[in-house]
mmCIF file of C-alpha atoms in Angstrom:
data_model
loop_
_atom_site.group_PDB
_atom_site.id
_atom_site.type_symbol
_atom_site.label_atom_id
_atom_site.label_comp_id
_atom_site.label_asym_id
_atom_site.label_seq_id
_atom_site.Cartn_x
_atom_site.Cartn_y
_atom_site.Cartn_z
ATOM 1 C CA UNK A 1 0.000 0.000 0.000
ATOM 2 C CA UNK A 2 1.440 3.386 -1.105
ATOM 3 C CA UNK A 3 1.514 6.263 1.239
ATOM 4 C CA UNK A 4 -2.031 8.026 -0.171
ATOM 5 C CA UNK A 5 -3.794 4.886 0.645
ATOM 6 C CA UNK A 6 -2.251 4.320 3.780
ATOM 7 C CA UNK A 7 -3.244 7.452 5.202
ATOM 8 C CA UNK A 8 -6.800 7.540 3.378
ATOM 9 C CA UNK A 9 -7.494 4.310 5.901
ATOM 10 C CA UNK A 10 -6.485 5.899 8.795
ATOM 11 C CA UNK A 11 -9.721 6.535 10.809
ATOM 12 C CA UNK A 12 -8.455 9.900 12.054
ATOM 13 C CA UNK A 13 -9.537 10.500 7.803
ATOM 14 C CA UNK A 14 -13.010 8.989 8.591
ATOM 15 C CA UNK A 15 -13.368 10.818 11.698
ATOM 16 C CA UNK A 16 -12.851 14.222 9.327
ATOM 17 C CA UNK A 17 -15.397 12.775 7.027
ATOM 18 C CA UNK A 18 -18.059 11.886 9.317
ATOM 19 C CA UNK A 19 -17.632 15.354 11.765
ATOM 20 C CA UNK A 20 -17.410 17.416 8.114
ATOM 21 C CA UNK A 21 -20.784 15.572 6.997
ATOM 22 C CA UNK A 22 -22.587 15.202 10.041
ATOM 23 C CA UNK A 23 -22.533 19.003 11.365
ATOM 24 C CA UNK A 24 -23.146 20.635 7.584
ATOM 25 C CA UNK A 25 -25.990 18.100 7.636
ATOM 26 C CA UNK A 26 -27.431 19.745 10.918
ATOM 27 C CA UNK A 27 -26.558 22.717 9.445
ATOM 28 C CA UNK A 28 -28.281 22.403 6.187
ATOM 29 C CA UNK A 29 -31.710 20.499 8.324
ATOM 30 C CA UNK A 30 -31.860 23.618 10.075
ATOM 31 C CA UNK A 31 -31.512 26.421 6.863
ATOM 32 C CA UNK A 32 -34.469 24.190 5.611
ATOM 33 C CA UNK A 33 -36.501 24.583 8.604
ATOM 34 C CA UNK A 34 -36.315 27.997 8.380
ATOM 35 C CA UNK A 35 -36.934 27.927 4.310
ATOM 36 C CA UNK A 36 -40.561 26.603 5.375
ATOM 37 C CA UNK A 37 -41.705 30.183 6.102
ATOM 38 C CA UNK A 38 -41.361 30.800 1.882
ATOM 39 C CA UNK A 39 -44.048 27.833 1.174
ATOM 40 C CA UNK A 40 -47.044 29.936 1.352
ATOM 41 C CA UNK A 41 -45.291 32.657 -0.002
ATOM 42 C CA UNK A 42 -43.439 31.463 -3.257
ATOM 43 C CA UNK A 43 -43.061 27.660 -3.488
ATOM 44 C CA UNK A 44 -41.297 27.360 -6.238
ATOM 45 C CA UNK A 45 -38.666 29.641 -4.628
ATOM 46 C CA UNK A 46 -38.557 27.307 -1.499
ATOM 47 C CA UNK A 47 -37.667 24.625 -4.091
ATOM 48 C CA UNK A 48 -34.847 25.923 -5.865
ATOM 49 C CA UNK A 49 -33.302 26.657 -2.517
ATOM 50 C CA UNK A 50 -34.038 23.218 -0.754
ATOM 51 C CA UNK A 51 -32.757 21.667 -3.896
ATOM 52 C CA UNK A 52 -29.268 23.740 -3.383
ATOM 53 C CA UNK A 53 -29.462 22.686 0.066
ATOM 54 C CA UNK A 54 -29.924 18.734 -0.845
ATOM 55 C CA UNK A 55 -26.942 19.457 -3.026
ATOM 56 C CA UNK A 56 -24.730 20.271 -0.015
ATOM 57 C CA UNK A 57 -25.317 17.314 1.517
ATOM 58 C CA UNK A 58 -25.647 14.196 -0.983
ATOM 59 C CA UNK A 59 -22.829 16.068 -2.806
ATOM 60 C CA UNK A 60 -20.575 14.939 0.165
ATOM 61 C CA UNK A 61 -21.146 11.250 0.110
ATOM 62 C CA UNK A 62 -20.177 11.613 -4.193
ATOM 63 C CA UNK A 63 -17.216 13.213 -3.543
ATOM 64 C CA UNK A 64 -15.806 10.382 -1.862
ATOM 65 C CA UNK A 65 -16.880 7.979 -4.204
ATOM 66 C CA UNK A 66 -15.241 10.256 -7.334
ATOM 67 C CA UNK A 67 -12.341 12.160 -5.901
ATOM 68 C CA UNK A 68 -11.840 10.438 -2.617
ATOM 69 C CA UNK A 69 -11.475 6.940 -3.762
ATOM 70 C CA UNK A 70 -11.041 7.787 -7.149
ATOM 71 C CA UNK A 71 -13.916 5.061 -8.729
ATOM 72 C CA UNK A 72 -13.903 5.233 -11.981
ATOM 73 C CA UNK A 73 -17.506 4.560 -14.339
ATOM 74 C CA UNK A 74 -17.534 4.134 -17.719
ATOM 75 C CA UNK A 75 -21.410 4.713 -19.307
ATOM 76 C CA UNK A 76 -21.978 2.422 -22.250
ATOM 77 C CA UNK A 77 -25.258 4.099 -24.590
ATOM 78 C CA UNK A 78 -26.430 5.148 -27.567
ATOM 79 C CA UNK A 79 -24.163 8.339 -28.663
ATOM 80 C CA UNK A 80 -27.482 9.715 -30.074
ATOM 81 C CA UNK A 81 -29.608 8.953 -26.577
ATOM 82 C CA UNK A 82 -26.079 11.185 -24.477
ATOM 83 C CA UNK A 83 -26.972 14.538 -25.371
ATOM 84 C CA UNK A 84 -30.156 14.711 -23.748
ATOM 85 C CA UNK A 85 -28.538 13.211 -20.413
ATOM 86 C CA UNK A 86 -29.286 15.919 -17.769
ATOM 87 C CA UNK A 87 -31.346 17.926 -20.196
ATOM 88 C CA UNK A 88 -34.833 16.189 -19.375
ATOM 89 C CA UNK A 89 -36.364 14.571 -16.600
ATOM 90 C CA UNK A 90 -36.419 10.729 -16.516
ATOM 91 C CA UNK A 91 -37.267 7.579 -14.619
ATOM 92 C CA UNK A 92 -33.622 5.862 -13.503
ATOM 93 C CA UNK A 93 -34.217 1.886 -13.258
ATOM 94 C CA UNK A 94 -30.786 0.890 -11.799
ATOM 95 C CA UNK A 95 -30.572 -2.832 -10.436
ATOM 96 C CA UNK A 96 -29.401 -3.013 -6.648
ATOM 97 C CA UNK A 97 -26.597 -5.866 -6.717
ATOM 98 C CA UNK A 98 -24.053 -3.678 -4.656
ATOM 99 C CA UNK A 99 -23.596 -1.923 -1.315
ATOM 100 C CA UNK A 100 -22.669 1.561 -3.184
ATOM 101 C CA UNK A 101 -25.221 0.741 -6.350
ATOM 102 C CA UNK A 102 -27.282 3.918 -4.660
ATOM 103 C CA UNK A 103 -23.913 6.282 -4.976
ATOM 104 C CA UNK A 104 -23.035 5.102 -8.586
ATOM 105 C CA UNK A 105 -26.586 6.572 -8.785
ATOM 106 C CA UNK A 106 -25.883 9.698 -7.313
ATOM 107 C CA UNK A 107 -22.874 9.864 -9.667
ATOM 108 C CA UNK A 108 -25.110 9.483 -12.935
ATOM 109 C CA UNK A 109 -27.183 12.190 -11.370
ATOM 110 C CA UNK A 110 -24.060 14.825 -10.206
ATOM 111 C CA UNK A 111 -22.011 14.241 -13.848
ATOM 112 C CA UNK A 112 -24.997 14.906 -15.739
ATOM 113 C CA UNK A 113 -25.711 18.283 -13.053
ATOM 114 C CA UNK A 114 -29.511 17.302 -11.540
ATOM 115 C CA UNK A 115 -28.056 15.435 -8.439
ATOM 116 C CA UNK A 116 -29.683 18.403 -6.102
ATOM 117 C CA UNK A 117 -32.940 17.857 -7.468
ATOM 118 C CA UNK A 118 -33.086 14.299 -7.883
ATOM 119 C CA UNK A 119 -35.877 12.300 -6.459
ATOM 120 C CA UNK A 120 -35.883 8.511 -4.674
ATOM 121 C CA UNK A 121 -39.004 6.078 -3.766
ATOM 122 C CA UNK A 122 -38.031 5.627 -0.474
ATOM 123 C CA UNK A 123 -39.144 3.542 2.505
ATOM 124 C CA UNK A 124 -41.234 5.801 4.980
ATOM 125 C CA UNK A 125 -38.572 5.176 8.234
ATOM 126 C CA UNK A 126 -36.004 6.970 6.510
ATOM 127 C CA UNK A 127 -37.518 10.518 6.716
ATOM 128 C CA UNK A 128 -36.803 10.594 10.444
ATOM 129 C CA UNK A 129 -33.141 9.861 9.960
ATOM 130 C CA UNK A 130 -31.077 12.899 10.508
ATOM 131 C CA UNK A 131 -29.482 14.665 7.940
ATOM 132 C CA UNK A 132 -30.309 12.513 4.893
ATOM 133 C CA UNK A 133 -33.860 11.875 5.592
ATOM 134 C CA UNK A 134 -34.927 15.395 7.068
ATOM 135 C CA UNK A 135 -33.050 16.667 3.713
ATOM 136 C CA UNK A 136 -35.269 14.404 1.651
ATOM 137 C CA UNK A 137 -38.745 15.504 3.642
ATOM 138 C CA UNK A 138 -37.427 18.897 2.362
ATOM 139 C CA UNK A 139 -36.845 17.992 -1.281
ATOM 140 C CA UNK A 140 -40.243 16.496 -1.756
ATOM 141 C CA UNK A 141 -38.692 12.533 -2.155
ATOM 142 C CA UNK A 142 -41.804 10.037 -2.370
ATOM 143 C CA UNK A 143 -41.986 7.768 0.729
ATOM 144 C CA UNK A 144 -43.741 4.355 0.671
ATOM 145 C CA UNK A 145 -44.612 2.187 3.724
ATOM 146 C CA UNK A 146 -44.239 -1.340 1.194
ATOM 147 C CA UNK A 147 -47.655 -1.740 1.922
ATOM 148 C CA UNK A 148 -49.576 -1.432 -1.339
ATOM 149 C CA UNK A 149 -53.172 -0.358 0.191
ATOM 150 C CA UNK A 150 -51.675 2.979 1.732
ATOM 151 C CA UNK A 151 -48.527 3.520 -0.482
ATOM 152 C CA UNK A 152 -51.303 3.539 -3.473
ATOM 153 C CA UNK A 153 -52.493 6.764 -2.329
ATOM 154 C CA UNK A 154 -49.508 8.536 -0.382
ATOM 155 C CA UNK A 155 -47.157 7.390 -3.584
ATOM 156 C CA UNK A 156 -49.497 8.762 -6.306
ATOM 157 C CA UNK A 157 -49.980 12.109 -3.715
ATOM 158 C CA UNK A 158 -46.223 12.662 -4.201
ATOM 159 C CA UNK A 159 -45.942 11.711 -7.789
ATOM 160 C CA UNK A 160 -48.387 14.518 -8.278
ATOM 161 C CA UNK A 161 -46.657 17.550 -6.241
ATOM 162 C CA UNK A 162 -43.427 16.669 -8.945
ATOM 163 C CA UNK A 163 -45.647 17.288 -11.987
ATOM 164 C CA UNK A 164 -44.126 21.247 -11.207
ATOM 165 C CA UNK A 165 -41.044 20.661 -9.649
ATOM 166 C CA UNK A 166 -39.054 23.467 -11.427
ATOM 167 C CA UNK A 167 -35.938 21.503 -11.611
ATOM 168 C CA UNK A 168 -34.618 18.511 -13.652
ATOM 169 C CA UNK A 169 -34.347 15.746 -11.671
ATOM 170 C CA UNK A 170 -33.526 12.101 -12.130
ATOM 171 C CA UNK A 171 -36.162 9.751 -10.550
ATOM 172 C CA UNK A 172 -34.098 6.805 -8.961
ATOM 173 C CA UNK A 173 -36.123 3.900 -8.456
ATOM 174 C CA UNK A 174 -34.760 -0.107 -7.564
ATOM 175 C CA UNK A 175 -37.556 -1.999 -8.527
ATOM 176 C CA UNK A 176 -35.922 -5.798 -6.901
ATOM 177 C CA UNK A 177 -37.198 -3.579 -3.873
ATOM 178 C CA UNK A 178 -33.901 -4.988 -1.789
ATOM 179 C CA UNK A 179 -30.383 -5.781 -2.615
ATOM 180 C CA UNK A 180 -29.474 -9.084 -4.431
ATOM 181 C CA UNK A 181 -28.104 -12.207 -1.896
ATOM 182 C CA UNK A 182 -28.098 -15.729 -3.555
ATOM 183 C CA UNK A 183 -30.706 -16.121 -0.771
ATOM 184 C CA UNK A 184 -33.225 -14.104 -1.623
ATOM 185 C CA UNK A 185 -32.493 -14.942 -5.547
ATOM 186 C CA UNK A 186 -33.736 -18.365 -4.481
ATOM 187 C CA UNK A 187 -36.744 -17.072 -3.134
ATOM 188 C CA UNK A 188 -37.685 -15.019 -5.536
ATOM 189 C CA UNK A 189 -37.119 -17.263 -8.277
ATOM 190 C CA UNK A 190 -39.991 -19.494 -6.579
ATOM 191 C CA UNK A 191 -41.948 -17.155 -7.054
ATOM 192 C CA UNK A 192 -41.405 -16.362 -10.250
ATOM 193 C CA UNK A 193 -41.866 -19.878 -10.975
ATOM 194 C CA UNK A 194 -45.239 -19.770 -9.237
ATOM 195 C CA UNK A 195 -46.330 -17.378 -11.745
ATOM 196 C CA UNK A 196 -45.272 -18.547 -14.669
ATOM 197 C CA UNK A 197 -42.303 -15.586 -15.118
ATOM 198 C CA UNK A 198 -38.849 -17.000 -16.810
ATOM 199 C CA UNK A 199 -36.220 -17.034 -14.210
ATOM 200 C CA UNK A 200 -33.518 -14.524 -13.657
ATOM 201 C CA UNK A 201 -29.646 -14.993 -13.219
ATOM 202 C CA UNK A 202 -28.496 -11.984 -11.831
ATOM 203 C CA UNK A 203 -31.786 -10.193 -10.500
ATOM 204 C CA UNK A 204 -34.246 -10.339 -8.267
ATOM 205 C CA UNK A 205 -38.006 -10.453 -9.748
ATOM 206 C CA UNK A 206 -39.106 -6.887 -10.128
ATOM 207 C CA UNK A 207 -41.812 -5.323 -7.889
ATOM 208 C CA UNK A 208 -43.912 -3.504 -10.795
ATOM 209 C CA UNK A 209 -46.619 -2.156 -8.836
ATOM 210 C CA UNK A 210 -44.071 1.025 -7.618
ATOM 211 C CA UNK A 211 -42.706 1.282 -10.956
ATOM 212 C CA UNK A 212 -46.397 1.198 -12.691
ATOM 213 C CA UNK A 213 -47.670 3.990 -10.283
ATOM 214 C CA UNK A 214 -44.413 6.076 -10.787
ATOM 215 C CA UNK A 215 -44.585 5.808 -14.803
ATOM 216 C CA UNK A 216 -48.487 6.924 -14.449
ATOM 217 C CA UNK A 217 -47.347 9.698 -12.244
ATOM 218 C CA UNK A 218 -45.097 11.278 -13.876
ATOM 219 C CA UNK A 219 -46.217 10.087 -17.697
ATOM 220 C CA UNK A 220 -46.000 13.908 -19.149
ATOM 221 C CA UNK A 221 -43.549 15.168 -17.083
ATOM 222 C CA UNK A 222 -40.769 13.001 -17.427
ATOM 223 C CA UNK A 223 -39.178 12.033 -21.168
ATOM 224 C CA UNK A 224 -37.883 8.808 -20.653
ATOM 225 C CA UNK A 225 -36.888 5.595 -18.713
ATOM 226 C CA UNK A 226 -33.250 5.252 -18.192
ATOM 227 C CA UNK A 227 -32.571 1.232 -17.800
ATOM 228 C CA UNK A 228 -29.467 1.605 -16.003
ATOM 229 C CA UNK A 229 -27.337 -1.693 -15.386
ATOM 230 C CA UNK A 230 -24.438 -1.954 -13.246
ATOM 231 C CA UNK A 231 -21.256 -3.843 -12.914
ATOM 232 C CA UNK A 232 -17.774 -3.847 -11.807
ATOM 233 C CA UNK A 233 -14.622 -5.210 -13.046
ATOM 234 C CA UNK A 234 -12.632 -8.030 -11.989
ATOM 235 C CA UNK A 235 -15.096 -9.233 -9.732
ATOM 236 C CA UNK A 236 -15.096 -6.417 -7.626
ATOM 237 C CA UNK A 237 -17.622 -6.377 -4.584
ATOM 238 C CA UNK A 238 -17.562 -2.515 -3.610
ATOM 239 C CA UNK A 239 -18.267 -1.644 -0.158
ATOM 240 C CA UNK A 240 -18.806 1.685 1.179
ATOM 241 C CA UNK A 241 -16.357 0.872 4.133
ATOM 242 C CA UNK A 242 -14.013 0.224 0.828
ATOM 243 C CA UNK A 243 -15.077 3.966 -0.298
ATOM 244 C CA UNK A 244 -14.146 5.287 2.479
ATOM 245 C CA UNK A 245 -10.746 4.092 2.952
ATOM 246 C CA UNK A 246 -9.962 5.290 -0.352
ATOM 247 C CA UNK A 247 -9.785 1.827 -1.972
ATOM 248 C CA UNK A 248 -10.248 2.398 -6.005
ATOM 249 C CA UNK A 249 -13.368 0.599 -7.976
ATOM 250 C CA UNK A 250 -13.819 0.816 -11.676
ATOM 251 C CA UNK A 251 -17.614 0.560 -12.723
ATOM 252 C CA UNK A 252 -19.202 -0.358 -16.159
ATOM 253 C CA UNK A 253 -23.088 1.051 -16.488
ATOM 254 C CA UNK A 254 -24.904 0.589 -19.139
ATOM 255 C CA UNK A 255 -28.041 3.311 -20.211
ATOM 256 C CA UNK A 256 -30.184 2.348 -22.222
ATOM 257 C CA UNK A 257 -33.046 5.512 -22.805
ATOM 258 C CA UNK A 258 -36.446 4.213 -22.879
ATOM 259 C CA UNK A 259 -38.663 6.901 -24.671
ATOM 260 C CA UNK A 260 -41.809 7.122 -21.745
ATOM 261 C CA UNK A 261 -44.489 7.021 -24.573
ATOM 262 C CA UNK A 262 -43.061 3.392 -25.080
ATOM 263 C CA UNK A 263 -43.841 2.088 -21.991
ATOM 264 C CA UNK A 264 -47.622 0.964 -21.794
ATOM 265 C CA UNK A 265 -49.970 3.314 -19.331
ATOM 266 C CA UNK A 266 -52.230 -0.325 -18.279
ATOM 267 C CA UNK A 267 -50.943 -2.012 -15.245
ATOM 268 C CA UNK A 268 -50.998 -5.270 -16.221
ATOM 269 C CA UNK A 269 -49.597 -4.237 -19.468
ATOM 270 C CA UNK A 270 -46.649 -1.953 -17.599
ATOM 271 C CA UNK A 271 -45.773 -4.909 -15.574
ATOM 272 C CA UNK A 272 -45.268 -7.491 -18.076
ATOM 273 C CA UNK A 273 -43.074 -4.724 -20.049
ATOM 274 C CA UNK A 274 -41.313 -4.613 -16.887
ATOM 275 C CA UNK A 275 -40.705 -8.338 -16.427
ATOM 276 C CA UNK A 276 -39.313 -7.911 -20.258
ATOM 277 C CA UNK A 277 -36.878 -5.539 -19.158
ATOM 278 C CA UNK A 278 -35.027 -7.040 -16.671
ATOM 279 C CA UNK A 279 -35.296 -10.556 -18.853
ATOM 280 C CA UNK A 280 -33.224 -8.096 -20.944
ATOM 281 C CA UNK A 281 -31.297 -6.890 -18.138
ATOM 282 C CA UNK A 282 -30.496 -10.357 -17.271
ATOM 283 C CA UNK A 283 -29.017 -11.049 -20.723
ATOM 284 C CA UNK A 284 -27.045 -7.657 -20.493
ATOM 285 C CA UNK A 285 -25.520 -9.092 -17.253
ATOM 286 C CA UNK A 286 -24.767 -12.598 -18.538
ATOM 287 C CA UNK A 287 -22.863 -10.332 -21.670
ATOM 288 C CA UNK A 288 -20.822 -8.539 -19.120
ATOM 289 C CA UNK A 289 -19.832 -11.897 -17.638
ATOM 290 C CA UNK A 290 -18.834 -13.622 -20.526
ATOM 291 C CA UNK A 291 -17.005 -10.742 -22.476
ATOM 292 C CA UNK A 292 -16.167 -8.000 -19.767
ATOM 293 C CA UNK A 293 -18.097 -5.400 -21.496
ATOM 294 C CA UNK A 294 -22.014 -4.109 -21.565
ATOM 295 C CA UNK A 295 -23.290 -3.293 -25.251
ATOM 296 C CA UNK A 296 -23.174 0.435 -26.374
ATOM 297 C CA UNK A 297 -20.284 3.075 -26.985
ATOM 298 C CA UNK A 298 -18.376 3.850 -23.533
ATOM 299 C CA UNK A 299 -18.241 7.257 -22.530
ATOM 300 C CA UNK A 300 -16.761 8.714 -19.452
ATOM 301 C CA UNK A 301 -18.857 11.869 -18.189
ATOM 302 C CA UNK A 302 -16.222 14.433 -16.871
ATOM 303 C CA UNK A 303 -15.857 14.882 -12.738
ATOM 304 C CA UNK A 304 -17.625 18.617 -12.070
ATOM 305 C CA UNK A 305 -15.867 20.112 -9.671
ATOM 306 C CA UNK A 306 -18.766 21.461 -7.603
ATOM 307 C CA UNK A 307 -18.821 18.582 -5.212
ATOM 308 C CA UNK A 308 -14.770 18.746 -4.157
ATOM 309 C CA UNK A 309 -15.539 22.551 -4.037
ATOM 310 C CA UNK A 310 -18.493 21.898 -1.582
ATOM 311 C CA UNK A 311 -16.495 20.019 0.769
ATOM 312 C CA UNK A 312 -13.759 21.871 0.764
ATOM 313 C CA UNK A 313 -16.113 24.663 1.872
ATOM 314 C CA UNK A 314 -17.814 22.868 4.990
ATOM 315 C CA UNK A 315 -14.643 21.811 5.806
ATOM 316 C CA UNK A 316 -12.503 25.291 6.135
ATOM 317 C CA UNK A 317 -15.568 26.177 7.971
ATOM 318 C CA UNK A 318 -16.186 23.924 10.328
ATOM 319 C CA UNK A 319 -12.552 22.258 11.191
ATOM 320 C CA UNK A 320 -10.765 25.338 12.382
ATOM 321 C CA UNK A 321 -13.105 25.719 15.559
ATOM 322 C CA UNK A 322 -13.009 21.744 16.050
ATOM 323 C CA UNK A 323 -8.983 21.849 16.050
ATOM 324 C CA UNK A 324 -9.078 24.860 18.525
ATOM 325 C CA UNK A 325 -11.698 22.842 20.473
ATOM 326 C CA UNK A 326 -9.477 19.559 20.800
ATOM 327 C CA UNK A 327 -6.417 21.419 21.036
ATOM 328 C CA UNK A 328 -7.886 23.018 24.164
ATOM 329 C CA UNK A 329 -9.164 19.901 25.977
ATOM 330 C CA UNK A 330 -6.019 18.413 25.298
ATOM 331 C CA UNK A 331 -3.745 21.364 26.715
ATOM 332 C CA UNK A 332 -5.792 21.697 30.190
ATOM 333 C CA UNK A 333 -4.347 18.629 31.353
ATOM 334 C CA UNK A 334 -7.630 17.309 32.978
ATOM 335 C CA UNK A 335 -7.193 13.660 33.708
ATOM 336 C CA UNK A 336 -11.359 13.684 33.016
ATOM 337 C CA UNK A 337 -11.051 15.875 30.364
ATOM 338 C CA UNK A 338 -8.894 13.433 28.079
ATOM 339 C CA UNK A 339 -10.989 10.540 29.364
ATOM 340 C CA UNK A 340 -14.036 12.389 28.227
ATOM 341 C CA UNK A 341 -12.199 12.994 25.017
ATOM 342 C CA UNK A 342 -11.364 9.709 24.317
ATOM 343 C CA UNK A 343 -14.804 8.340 25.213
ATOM 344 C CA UNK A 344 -15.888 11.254 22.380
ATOM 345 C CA UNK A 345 -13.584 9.147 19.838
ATOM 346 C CA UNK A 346 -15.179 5.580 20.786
ATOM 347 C CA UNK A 347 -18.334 6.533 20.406
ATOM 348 C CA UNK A 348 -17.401 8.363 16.731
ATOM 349 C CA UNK A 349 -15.610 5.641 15.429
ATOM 350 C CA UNK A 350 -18.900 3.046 16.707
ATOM 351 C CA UNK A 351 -20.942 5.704 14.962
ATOM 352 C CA UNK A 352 -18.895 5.271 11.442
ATOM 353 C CA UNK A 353 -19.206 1.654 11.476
ATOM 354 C CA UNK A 354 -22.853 1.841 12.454
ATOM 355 C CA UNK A 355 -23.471 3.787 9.455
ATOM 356 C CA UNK A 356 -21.292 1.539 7.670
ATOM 357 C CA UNK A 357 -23.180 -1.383 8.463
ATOM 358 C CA UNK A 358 -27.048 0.120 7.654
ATOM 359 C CA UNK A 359 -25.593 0.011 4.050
ATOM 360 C CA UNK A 360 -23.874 -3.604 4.306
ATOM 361 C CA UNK A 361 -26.110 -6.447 2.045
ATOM 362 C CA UNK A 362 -26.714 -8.964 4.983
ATOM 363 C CA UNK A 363 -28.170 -6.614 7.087
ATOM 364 C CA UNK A 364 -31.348 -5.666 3.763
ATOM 365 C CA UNK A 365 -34.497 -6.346 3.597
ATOM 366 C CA UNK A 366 -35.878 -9.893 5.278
ATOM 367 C CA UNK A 367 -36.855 -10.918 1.676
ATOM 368 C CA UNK A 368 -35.399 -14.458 2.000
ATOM 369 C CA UNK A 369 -36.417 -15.281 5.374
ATOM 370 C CA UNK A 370 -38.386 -17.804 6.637
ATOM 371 C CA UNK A 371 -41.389 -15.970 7.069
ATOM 372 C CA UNK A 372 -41.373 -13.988 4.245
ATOM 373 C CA UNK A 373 -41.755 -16.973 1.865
ATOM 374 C CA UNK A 374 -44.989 -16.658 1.033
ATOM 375 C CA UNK A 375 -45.919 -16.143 -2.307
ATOM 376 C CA UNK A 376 -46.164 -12.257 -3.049
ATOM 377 C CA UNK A 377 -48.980 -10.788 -4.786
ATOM 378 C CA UNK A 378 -46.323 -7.944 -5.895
#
């Protein structure tokens, strides 16, 4: 290991990280609060700035992926589908295979400049998380429960308030519903086979009841599907705790743009168009396993500087008082004092691998257990 990538894994590095990230998060959850007084007054105003705000935050967790570790993606598409990359809105169907499948998402979203605006279906819990989830209730994201008879109405509420979101956004949405584990492939594929659906290799069967009520909710508004599918090289398995100590990833995803008008506007009809897709998927997969390489011309979107530059902000900001603040605890002498200070560094480094671990693919959704065997009405 050379020097850089010793030091990136020092957790003194990850203790920078997480202080930088958590305290402009608390910073940015507050600015937001406050942004709720221009609602009645000019919404579309609140927007803009709330989408700035997001920007500030899930700009953080890209730059490590890009400049921190360095992961490199290569986009395989249609050189005549590129140019309108960024310039529309559109539906993102990525598959969710790895731990940092979400950031490579985020990355699409930031090279292509719509990552502050960009939308996720999310799972309800998650807008009482600090930080991330108060900066989504703020951005509008579309939270779902994963129980159909109440997410059919809350869902299509929050489709509808996008239909004038001012901003382009990308629509991220992992229809599998949890991350792939050769466990839950096994139960899926049962039930697959119980309803008469050709079994998949390298996905989980689609949930197309989100995806049906998302592509009549936005139908209109956004241009075009995106059928995003991800791999890595060499039989990479990217972790975020590999992120974070710098370690260097190099991702193939292929885009494949979907005009919207192409996708049927019946639900029974959407879902077995969305059954076809990741049959295709599948095959795009089994391509990338064989020859090392998706379909398409690759292209490598340039880095934009804006996310380095964000951090780099936050962190001249907010690590000169910290220092000073250490520095003095340190120098007093106090016997309690540097207990109390080490007990501080304990429970930070806990709190990075907690966070670490929410993201890890054993700890997902309970899709494979036991109990959760039944057969699925979808």
């Amino acid at each position: 290991m050379d020097l850089a990538g010793l030091l990136k894994s020092q957790f003194l590095c990850h203790l920078v990280f997480c202080y930088v990230f958590i305290a402009s998060g608390l910073i940015v959850n507050t600015i937001q609060l406050l942004t709720l007084l221009l609602w009645p007054i000019n919404k579309q105003l609140f927007r803009r700035i709330n989408c700035r705000l997001s920007y500030c935050v899930s700009s953080q967790l890209v730059m490590l992926l890009e400049w921190w570790s360095g992961t490199e993606c290569v986009i395989h598409t249609d050189p005549q589908a590129y140019p309108k990359f960024g310039k529309e809105n559109a539906i993102v169907v990525l598959n969710h295979k790895f731990e940092i499948d979400f950031l490579c998402g985020w990355s699409l979203a930031e090279r292509f400049g719509v990552l502050g605006g960009s939308k996720v279906l999310a799972k309800k819990e998650l807008a009482y998380v600090p930080i991330i989830g108060w900066m989504w209730y703020f951005t509008e994201m579309v939270f779902c429960t994963r129980k159909w008879e109440h997410d059919r109405k809350t869902v299509a509420r929050g489709l509808l308030r996008l239909r004038d979101y001012p901003e382009k956004y990308f629509f991220l949405i992992h229809c599998e519903g949890t991350r792939f584990t050769e466990k839950k492939h096994q139960v899926s594929m049962q039930v697959a086979q119980a309803k008469g659906l050709p079994s998949l290799k390298h996905h989980l069967l689609p949930r197309t009841k989100g995806f049906a009520i998302t592509v009549r909710g936005l139908r209109d508004v956004v241009s075009a599907v995106y059928d995003c599918t991800l791999n890595f090289r060499n039989n990479e398995n990217p972790t975020l705790l590999g992120v974070l100590n710098g370690k260097k990833y190099h991702a193939d995803l292929y885009v494949r743009r979907i005009p919207l008008e192409e996708v049927p506007e019946d639900g029974d009809k959407c879902a077995a168009w969305l059954h076809k897709l990741y049959q295709e998927k599948d095959a795009f997969q089994e391509q990338y396993c064989r020859t090392g390489t998706f379909p398409g011309t690759p292209m490598v979107p340039p880095r934009r500087p804006w996310a380095l530059l964000n951090w780099l902000f936050w962190a001249s900001l907010l690590l000169c008082p910290f220092v000073r603040f250490l520095v003095s605890m340190v120098s007093s002498g106090s016997s309690l004092t540097l207990a109390s200070f080490v007990l501080v560094l304990f429970v930070a480094s806990m709190g990075v691998r907690w966070m670490i671990g929410v993201t890890e693919i054993d700890k997902g959704s309970a899709y494979g257990d036991t109990d959760s065997k039944q057969k699925q009405s979808d």
